[in-house]
PDB file of C-alpha atoms in Angstrom:
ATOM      1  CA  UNK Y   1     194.330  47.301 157.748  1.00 64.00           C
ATOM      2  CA  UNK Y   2     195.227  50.645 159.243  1.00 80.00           C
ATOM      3  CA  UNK Y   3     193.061  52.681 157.246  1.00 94.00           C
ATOM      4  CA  UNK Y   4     194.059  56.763 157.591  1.00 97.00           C
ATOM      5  CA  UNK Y   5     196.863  57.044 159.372  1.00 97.00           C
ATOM      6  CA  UNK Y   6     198.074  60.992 160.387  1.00 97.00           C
ATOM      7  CA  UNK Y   7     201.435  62.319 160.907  1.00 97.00           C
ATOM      8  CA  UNK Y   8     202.706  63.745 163.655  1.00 97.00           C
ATOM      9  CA  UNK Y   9     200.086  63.146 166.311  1.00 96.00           C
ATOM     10  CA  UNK Y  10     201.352  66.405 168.455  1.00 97.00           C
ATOM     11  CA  UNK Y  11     203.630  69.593 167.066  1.00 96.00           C
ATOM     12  CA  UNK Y  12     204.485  72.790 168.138  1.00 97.00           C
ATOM     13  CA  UNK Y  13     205.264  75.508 165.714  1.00 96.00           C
ATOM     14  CA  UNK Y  14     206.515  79.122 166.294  1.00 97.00           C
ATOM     15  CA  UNK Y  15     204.497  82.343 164.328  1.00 97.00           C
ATOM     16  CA  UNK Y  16     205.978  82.309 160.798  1.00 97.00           C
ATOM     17  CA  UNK Y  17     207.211  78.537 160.665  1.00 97.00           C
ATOM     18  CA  UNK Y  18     205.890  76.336 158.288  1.00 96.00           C
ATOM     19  CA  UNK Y  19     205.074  72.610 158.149  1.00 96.00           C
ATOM     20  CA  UNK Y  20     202.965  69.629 156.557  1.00 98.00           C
ATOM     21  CA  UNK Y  21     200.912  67.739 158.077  1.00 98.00           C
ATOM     22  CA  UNK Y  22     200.882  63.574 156.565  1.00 98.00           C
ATOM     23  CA  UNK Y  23     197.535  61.556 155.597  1.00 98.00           C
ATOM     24  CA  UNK Y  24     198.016  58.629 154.369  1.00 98.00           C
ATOM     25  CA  UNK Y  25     194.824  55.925 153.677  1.00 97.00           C
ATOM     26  CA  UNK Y  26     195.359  52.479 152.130  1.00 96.00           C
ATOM     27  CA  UNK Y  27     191.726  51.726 151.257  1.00 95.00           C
ATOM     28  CA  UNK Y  28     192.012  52.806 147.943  1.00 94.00           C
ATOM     29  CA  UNK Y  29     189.849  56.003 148.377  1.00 94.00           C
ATOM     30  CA  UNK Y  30     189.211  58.046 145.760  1.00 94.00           C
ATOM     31  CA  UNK Y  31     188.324  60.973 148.153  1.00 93.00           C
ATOM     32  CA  UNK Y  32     189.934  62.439 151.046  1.00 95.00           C
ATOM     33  CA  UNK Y  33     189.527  65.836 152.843  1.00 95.00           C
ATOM     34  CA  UNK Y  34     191.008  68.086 155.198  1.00 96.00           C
ATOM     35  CA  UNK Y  35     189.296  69.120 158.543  1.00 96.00           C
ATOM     36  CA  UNK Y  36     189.917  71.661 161.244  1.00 97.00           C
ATOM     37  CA  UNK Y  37     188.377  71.536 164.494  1.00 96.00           C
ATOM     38  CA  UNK Y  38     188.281  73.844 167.197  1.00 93.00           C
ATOM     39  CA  UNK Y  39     186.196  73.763 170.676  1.00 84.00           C
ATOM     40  CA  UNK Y  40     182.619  74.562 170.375  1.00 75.00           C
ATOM     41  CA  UNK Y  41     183.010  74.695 166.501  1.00 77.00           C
ATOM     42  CA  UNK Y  42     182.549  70.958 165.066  1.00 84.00           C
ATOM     43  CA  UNK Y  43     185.097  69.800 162.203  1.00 92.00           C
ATOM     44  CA  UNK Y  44     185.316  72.575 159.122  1.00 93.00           C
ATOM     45  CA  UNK Y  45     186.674  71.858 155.727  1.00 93.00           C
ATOM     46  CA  UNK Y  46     189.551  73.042 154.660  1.00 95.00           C
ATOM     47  CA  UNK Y  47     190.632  71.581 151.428  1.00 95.00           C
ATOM     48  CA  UNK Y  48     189.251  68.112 149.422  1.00 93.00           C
ATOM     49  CA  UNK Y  49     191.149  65.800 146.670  1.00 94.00           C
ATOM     50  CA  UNK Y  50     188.877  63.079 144.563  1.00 92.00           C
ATOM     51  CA  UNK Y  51     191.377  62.028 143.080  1.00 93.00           C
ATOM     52  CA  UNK Y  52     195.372  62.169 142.078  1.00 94.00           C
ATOM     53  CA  UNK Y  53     195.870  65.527 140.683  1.00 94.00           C
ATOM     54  CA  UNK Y  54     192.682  66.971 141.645  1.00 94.00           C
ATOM     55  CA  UNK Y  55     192.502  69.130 144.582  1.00 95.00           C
ATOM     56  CA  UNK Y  56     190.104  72.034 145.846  1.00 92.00           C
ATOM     57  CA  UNK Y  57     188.798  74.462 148.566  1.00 93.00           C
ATOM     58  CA  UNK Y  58     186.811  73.884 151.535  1.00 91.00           C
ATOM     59  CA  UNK Y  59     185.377  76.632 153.893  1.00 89.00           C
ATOM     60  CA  UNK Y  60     188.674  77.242 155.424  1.00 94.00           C
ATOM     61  CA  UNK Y  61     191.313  77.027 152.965  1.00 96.00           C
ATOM     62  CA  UNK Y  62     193.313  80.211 153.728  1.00 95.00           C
ATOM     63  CA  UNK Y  63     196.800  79.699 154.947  1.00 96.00           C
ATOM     64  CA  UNK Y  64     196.699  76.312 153.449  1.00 97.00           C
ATOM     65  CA  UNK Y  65     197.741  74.674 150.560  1.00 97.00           C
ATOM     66  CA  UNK Y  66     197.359  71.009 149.240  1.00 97.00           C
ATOM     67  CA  UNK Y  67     198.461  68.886 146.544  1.00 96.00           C
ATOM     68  CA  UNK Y  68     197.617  65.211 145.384  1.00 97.00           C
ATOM     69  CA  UNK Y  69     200.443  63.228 143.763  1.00 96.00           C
ATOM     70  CA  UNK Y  70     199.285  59.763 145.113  1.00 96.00           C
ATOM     71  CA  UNK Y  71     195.680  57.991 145.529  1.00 96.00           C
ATOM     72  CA  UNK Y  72     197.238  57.203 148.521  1.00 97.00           C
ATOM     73  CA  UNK Y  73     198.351  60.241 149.835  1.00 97.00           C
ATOM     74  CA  UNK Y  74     197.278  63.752 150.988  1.00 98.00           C
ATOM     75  CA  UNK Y  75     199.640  66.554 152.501  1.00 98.00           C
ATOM     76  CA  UNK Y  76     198.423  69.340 154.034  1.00 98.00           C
ATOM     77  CA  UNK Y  77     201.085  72.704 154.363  1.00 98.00           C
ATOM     78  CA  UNK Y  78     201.260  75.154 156.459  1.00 96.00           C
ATOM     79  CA  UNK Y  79     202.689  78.013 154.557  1.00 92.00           C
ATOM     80  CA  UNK Y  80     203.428  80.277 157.030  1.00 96.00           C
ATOM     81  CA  UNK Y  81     201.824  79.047 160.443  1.00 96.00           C
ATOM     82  CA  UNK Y  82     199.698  81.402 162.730  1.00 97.00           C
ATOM     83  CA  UNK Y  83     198.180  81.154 166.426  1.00 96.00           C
ATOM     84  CA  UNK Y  84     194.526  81.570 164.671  1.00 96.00           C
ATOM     85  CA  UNK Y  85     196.088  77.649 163.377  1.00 97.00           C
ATOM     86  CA  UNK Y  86     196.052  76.546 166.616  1.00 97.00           C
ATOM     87  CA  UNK Y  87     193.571  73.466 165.898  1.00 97.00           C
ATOM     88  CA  UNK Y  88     193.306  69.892 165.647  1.00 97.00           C
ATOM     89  CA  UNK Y  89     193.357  68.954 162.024  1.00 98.00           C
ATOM     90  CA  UNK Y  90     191.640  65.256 160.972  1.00 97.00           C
ATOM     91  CA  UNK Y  91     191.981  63.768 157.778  1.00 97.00           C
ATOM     92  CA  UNK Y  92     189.586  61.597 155.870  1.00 95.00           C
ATOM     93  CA  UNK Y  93     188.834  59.148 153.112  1.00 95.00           C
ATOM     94  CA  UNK Y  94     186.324  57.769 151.569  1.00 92.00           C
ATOM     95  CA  UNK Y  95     184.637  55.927 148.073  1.00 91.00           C
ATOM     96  CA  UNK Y  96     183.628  57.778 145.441  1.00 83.00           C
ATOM     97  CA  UNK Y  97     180.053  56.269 145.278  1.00 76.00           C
ATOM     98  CA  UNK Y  98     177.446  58.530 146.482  1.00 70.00           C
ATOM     99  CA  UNK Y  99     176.520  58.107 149.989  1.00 81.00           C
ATOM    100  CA  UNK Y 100     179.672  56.681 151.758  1.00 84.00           C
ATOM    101  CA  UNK Y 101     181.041  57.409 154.970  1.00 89.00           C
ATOM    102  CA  UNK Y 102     183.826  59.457 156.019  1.00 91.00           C
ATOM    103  CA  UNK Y 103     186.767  57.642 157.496  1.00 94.00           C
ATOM    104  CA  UNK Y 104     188.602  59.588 159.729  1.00 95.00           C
ATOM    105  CA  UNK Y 105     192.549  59.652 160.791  1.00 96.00           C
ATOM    106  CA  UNK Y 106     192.802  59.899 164.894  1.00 95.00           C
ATOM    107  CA  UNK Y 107     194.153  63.527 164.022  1.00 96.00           C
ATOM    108  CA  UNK Y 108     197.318  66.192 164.468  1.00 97.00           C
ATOM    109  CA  UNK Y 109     196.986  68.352 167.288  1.00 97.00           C
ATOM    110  CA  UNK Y 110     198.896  71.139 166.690  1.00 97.00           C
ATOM    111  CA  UNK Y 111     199.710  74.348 168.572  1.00 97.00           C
ATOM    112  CA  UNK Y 112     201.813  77.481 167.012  1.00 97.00           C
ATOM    113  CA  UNK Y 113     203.218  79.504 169.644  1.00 95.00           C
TER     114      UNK Y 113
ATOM    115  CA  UNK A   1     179.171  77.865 157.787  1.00 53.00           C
ATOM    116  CA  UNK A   2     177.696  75.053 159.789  1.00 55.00           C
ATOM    117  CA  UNK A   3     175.001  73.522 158.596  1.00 67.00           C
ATOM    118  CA  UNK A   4     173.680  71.618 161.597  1.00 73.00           C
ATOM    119  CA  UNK A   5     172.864  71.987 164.881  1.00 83.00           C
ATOM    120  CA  UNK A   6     173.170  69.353 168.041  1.00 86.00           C
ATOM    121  CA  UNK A   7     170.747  69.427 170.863  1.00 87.00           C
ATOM    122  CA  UNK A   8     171.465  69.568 173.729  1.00 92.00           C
ATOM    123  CA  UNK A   9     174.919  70.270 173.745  1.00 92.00           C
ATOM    124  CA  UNK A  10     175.752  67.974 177.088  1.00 94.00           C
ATOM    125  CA  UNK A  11     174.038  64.718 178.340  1.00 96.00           C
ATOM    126  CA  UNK A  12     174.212  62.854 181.511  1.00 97.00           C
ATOM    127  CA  UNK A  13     172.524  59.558 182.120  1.00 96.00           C
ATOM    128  CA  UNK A  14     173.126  56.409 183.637  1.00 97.00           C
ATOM    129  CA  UNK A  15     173.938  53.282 182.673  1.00 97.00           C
ATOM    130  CA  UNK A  16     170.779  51.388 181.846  1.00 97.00           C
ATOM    131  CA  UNK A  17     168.849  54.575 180.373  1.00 97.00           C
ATOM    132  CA  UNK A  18     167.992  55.506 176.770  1.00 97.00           C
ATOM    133  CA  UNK A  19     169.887  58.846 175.186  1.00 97.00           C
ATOM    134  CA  UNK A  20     168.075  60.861 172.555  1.00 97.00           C
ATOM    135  CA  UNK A  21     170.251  63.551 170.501  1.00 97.00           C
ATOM    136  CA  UNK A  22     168.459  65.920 167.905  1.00 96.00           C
ATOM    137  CA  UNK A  23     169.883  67.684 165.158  1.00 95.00           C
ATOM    138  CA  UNK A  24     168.505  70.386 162.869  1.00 94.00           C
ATOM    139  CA  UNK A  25     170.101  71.877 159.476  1.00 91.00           C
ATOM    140  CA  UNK A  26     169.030  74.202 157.379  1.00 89.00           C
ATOM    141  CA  UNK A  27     169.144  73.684 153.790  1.00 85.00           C
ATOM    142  CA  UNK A  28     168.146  70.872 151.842  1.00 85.00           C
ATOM    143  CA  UNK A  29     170.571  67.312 152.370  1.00 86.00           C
ATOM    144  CA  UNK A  30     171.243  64.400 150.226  1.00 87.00           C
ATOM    145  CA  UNK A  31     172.349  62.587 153.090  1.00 90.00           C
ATOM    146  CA  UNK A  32     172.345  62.810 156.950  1.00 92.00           C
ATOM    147  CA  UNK A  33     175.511  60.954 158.767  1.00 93.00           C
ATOM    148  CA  UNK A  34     176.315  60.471 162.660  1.00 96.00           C
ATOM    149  CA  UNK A  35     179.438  60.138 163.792  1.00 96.00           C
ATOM    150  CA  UNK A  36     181.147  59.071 167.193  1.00 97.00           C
ATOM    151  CA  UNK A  37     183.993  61.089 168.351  1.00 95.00           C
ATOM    152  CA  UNK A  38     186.073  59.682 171.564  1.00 95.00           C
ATOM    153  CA  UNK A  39     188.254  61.423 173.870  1.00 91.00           C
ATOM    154  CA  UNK A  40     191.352  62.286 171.739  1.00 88.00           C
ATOM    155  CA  UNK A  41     190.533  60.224 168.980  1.00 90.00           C
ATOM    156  CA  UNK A  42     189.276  60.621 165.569  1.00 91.00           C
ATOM    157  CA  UNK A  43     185.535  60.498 164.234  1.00 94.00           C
ATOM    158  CA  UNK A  44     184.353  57.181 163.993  1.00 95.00           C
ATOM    159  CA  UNK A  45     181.037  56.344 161.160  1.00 95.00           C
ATOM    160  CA  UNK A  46     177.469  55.263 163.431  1.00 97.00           C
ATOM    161  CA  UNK A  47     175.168  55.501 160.653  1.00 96.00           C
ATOM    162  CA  UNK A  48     174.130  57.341 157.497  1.00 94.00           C
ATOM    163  CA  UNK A  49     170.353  57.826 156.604  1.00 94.00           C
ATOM    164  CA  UNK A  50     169.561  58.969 153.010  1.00 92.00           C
ATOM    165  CA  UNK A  51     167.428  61.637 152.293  1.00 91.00           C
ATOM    166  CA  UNK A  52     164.361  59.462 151.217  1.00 94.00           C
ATOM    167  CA  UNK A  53     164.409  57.589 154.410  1.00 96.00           C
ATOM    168  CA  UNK A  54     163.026  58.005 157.438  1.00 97.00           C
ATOM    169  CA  UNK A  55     164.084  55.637 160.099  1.00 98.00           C
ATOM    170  CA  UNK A  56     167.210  53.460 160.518  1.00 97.00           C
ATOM    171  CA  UNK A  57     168.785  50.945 162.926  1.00 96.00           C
ATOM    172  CA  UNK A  58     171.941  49.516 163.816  1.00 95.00           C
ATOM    173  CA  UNK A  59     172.571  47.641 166.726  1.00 96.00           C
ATOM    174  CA  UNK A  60     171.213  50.024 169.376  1.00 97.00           C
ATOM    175  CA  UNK A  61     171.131  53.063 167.463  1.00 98.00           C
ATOM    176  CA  UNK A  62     168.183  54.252 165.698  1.00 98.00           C
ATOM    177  CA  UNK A  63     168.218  57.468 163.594  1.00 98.00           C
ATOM    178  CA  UNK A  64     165.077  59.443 162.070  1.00 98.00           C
ATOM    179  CA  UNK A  65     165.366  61.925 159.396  1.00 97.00           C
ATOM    180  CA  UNK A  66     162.320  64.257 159.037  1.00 96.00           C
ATOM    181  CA  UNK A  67     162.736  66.426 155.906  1.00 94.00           C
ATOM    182  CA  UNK A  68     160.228  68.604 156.459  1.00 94.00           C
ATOM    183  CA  UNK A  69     161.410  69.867 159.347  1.00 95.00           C
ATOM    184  CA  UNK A  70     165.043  69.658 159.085  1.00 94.00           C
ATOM    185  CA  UNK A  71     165.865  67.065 161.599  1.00 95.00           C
ATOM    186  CA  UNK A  72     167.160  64.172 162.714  1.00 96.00           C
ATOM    187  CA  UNK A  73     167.567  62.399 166.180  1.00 97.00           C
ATOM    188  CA  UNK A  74     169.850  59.576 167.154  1.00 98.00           C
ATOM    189  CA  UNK A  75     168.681  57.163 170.444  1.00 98.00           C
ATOM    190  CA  UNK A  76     170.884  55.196 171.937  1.00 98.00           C
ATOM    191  CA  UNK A  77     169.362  52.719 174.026  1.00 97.00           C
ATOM    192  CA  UNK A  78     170.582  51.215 176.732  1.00 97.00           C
ATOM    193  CA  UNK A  79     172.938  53.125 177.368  1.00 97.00           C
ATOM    194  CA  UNK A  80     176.677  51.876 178.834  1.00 97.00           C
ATOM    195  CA  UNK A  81     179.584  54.070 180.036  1.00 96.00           C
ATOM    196  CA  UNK A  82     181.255  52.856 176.700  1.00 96.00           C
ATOM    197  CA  UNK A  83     179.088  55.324 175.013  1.00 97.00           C
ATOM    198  CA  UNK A  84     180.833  58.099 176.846  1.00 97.00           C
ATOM    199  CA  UNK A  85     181.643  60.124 173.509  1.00 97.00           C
ATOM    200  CA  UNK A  86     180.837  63.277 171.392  1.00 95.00           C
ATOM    201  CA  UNK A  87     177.992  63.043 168.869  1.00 96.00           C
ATOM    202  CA  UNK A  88     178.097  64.734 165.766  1.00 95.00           C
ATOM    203  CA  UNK A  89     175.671  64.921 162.522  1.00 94.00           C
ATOM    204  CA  UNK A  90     176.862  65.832 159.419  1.00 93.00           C
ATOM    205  CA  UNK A  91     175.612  66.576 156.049  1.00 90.00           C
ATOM    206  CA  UNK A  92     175.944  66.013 152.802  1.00 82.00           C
ATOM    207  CA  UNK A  93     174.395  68.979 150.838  1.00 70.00           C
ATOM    208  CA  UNK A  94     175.065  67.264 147.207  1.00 70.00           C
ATOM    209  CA  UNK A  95     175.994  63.534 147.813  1.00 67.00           C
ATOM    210  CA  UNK A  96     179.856  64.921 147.374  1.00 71.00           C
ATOM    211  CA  UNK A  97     181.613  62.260 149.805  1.00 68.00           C
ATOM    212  CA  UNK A  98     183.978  64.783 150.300  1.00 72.00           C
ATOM    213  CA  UNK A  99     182.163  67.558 152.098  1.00 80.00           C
ATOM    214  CA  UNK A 100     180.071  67.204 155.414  1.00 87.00           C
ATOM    215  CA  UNK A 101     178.929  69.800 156.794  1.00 89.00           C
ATOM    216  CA  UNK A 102     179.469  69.341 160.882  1.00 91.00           C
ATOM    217  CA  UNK A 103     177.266  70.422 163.495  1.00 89.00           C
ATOM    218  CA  UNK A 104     178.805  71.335 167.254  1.00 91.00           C
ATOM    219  CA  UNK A 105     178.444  67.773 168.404  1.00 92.00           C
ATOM    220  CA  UNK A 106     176.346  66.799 171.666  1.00 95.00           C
ATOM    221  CA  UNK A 107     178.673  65.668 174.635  1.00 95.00           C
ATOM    222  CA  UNK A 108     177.309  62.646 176.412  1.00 97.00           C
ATOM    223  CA  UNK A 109     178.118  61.040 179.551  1.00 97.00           C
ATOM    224  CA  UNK A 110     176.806  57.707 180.662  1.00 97.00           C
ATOM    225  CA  UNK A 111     178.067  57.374 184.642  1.00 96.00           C
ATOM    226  CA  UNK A 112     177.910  53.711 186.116  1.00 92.00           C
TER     227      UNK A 112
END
């Protein structure tokens, strides 16, 4: 069972490039969510999806955009990437019940020049 | 904004010793969760205590939740240089699933 798996592990990007970033779960989660996380800052959300066709903002959503055409999958896009970008991004998954946990990809570390 | 707050922010102990992480948020929680973060790696779940609880175990981790003062701790007992990770609570303001609210994490260090 590999459970969230995130594409690419490491990428460099120039100013002004864009990109997405793959999440993929195969747990059958209803929910999954996009984190940032930057030193001394803890994991921020960006954007959220419960469910195929259903997407929303986090607390960090600018410069991102999302969309949901699978249960089992969950791109995030880099429109037009910046150095404030610089982060490493962790997707997650989990059950729709109340009071589940999170499960986490191992993240994309990701560095725009 | 963050809702919660790790202390201390770095740990040392040795093998052998118990490790006791606090955590204090600020607004009212449907849930409190604990997560595990190794070098490199992804956040991995320890434990999630609801808000009408007050203690739980697992293994060697035991979590409190007081709600009237807006903490929680995690001990670790026994500690082993496999612990060697960063902490983190998170929130969940509404019971969403979808949206924790992270604190900074508490860095700990178990030496041989």
């Amino acid at each position: 069972n590999a459970g969230v798996t995130q594409t690419p592990k490491f990428q460099v990007l120039k100013t002004g490039q864009s990109m997405t970033l793959q999440c993929a779960q195969d747990m059958n989660h209803e929910y999954m969510s996009w984190y940032r996380q930057d030193p001394g800052m803890g994991l921020r959300l960006i954007h959220y999806s419960v469910g195929a066709g259903i997407t929303d903002q986090g607390e960090v959503p600018n410069g991102y955009n999302v969309s949901r055409s699978t249960t089992e999958d969950f791109p995030l896009r880099l429109l037009s990437a910046a150095p404030s970008q610089t982060s490493v991004y962790f997707c997650a998954s989990s059950r729709r019940d109340s009071n589940q946990p999170q499960h986490f990809g191992d993240g994309t570390r990701l560095s725009i020049l | 904004s963050q809702q919660g707050e790790e202390d201390p922010q770095a740990l040392s102990i040795q093998e052998g010793e118990n490790a006791t992480m606090n955590c204090s948020y600020k607004t009212s929680i449907n849930n409190l969760q604990w997560y595990r973060q190794n070098s490199g790696r992804g956040l991995v779940h320890l434990i999630l205590i609801r808000s009408n609880e007050r203690e739980k175990h697992s293994g060697r981790l035991r979590v409190t939740l007081d709600t009237s003062k807006k903490s929680s701790s995690l001990l670790i007992t026994a500690s082993r240089a496999a612990d060697t990770a960063s902490y983190f609570c998170a929130t969940d303001l509404s019971g969403s699933g979808y949206a924790l609210n992270f604190g900074k994490g508490t860095s700990l260090l178990v030496t041989p």
